[in-house]
XYZ file of C-alpha atoms in Angstrom:
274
model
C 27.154 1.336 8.177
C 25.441 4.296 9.327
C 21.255 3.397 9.117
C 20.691 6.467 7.362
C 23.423 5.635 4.683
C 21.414 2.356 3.739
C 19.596 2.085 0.678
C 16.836 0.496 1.577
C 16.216 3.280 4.317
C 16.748 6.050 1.556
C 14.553 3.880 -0.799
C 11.847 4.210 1.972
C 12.048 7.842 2.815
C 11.914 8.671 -0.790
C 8.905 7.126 -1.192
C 7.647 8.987 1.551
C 8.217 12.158 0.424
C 7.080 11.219 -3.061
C 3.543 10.978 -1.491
C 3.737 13.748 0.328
C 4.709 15.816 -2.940
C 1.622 14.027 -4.224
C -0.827 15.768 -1.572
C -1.736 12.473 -0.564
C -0.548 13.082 3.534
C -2.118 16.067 4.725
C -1.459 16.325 8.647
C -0.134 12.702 9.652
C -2.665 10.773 7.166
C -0.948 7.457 5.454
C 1.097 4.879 6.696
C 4.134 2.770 5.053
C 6.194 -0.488 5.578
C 8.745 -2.593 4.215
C 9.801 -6.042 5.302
C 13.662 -5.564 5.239
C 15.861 -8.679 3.758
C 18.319 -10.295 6.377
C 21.192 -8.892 4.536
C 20.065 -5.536 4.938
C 19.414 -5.942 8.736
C 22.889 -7.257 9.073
C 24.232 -4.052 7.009
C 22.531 -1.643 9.720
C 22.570 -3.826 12.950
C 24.980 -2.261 14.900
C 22.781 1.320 15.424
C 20.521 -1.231 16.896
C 19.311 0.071 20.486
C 16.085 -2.253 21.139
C 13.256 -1.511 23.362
C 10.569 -3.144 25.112
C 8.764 -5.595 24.199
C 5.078 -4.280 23.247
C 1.738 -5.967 21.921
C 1.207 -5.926 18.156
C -2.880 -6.764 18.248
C -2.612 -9.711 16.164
C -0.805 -13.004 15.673
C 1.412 -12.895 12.626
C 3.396 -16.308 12.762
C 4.444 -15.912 8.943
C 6.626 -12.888 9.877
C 7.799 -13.943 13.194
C 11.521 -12.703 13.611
C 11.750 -10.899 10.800
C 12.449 -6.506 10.967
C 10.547 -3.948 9.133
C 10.711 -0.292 8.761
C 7.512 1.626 9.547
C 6.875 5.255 9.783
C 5.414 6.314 13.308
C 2.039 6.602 14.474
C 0.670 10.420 14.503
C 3.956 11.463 12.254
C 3.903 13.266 9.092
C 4.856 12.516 5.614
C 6.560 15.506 4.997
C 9.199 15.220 8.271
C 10.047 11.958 7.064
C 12.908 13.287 4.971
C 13.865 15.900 7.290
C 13.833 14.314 10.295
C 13.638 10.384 9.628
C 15.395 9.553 13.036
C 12.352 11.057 14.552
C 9.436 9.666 12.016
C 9.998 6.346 11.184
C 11.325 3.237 13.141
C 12.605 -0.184 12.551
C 10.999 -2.840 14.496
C 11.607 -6.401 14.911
C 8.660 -9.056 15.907
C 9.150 -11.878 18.428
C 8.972 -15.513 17.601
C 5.792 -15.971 18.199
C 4.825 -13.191 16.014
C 2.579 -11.566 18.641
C 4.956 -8.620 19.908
C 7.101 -6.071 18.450
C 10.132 -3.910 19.779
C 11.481 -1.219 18.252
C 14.935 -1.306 17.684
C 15.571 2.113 15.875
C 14.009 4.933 15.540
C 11.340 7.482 17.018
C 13.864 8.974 19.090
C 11.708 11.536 20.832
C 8.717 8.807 21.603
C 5.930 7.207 19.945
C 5.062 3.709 18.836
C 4.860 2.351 15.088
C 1.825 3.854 12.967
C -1.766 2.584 14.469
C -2.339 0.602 11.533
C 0.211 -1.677 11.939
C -2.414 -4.642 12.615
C -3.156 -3.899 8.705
C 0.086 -3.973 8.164
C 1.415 -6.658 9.311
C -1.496 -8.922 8.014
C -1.441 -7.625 4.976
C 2.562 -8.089 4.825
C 2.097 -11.663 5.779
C -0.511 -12.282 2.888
C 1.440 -10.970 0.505
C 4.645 -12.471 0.985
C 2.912 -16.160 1.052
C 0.908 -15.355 -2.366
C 4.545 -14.071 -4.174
C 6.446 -16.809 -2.735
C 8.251 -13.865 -0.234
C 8.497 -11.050 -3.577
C 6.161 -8.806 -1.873
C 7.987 -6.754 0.553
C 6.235 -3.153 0.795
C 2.509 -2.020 1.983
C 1.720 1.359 1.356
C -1.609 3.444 2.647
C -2.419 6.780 1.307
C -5.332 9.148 1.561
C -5.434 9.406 -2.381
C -7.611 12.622 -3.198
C -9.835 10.946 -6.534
C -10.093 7.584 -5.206
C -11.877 8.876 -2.192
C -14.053 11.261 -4.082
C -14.879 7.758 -6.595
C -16.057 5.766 -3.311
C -19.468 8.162 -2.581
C -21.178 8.027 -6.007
C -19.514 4.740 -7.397
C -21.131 1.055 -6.093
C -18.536 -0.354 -3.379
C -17.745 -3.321 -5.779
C -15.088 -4.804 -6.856
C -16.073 -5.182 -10.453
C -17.293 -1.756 -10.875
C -14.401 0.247 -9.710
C -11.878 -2.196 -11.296
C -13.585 -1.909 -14.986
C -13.964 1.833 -14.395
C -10.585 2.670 -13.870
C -9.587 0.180 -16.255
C -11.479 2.204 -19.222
C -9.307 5.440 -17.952
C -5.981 4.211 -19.260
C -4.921 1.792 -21.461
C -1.961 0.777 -19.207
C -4.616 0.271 -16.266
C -5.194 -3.090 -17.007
C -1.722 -4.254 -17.604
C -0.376 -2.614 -14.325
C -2.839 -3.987 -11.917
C -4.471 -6.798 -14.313
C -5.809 -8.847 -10.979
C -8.331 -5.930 -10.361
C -9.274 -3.834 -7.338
C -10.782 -4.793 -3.893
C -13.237 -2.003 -2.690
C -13.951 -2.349 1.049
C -16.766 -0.430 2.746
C -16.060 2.212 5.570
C -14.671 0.592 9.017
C -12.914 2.022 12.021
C -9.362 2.602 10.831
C -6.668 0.978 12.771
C -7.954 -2.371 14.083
C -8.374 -5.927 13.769
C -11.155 -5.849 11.898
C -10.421 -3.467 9.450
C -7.000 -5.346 8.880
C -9.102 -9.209 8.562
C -11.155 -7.472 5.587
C -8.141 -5.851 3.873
C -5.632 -9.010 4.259
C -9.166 -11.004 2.494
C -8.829 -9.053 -0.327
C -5.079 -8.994 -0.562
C -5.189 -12.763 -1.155
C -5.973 -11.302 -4.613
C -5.418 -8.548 -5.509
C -2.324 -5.565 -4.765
C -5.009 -2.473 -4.510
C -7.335 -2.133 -1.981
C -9.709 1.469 -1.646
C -10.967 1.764 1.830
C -14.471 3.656 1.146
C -14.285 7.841 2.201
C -10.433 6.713 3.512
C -7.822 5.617 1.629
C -5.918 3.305 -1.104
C -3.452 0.212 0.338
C -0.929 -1.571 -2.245
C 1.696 -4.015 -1.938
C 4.479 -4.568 -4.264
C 8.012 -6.205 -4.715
C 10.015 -2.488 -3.769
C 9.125 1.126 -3.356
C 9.512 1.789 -6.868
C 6.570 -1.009 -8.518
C 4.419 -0.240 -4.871
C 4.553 3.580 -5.662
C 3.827 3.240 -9.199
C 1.023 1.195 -8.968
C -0.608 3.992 -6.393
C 0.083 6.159 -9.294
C -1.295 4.372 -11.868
C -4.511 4.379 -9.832
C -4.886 7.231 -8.441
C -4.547 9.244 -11.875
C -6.648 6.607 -13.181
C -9.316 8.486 -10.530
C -8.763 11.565 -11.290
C -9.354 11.080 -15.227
C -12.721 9.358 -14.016
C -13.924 12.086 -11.862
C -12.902 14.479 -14.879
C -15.001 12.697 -16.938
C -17.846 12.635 -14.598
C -17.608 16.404 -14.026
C -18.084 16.778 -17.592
C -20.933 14.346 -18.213
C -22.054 11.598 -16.758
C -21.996 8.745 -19.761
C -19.122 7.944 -22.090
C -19.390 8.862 -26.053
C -16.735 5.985 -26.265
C -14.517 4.122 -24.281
C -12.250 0.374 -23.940
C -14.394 -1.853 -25.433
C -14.553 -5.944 -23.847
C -12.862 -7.111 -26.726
C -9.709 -4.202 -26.574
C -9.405 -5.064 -23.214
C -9.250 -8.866 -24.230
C -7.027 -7.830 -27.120
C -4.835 -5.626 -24.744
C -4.079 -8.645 -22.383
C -3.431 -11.274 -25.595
C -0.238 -8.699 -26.519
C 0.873 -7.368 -23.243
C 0.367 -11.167 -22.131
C -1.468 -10.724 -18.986
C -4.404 -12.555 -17.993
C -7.837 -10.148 -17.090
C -10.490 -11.861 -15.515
C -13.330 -12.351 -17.438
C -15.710 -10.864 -14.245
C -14.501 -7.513 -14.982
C -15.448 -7.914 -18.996
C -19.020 -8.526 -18.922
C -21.641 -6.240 -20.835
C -22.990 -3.176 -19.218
């Protein structure tokens, strides 16, 4: 089969250009990767041309051998559709999970996208937490959520029950909360340690004045939940534009009510008092 007749690789460059349609990839901002399933390697295999052998930055023993399809480092969103072959590459890591190669892809140049550290980790922690579910990580430079991370607290708690009070689905479609990380250097180790912490539990991460990372199962659920949040944001910095305290809003007990019906569990951190 022809790579660009797979559908996992269509699956992936739709997503791409979803985001890009969202405004969320000005220039060659955001990054996305899936970890591909062995029979989908085998269904693409022979376009396979592999490279050298290159440093990832980090040990990720938990993915050794496996493939994943990345987009490119300094490549934009919106030439992923028309010109994939160019913009995104499949790679495959060695077996000690220290190197990469790319074996498809980036025809004119380039290397993997510079976050691939965060990737990677963050690829690794999610597919041990969901028993291997968790197959896509997804960074975009998500307009509201940004604006929300220079006048809200960098907590946890705070931007997980605010967001939560913007939409009633909120708490059903990312019921584990939100992990808010303070402004770091994008693209290394230790940006990638601090995001892969708060993976362990939960599938949203805001980088402060940066970004939003989720995981998910496929392109569809990762996608949606970056959605869900994102518009979440922007009905928060609505409201804030038009005052700056609610007349009403999600109450402890709706929110408890919410999760008895929809049968997810909230934790009880995010329902305290104001």
């Amino acid at each position: 089969m022809k790579f660009l007749e797979a559908e996992f690789v269509k699956g992936f460059i739709r997503m791409a250009n979803d985001g890009w349609e969202q405004g969320w990839h000005e220039r060659n901002g955001g990054n996305l990767s899936y970890r591909v399933k062995e029979e989908e390697v085998q269904l693409v295999r022979e376009n396979f041309a592999p490279g050298e052998w290159q440093e990832i930055g980090t040990t990720v023993k938990g993915l050794a051998g496996e493939y994943f399809l990345v987009t490119g480092s300094g490549k934009y969103f919106r030439n992923v559709a028309i010109a994939p072959e160019e913009s995104i590459c499949m790679i495959e890591l060695d077996e000690s999970g220290e190197k990469y190669r790319i074996v498809w892809g980036l025809i004119n140049g380039g290397r993997p996208t510079s976050e691939l550290p965060s990737h990677l980790m963050n690829l690794e922690v999610v597919k041990k937490k969901s028993d291997g579910r968790y197959r896509v990580v997804y960074h975009a430079h998500t307009t509201n959520i940004i604006a929300l991370t220079f006048v809200l607290p960098l907590s946890d708690e705070v931007f997980t029950r605010e967001l939560w009070e913007m939409a009633t689905e909120c708490p059903v479609v990312f019921p584990d909360g939100i992990g808010v990380i303070p402004w770091m250097v994008p693209g290394g180790k230790e940006i990638a340690v601090a995001t892969s912490e708060k993976m362990k539990q939960y599938d949203v991460a805001v980088w402060a004045h940066h970004g939003m990372f989720a995981t998910g199962e496929d392109f569809d659920l990762t996608f949606g939940l970056m959605h869900t949040v994102e518009k979440a944001a922007e009905i928060l910095v609505k409201m804030l534009s038009m005052r700056s305290d609610k007349l009403q809003t999600i109450t402890p007990d709706n929110f408890r009510d919410l999760a008895k019906d929809f049968g997810v569990t909230l934790p009880e951190r995010f329902l305290q008092e104001k």
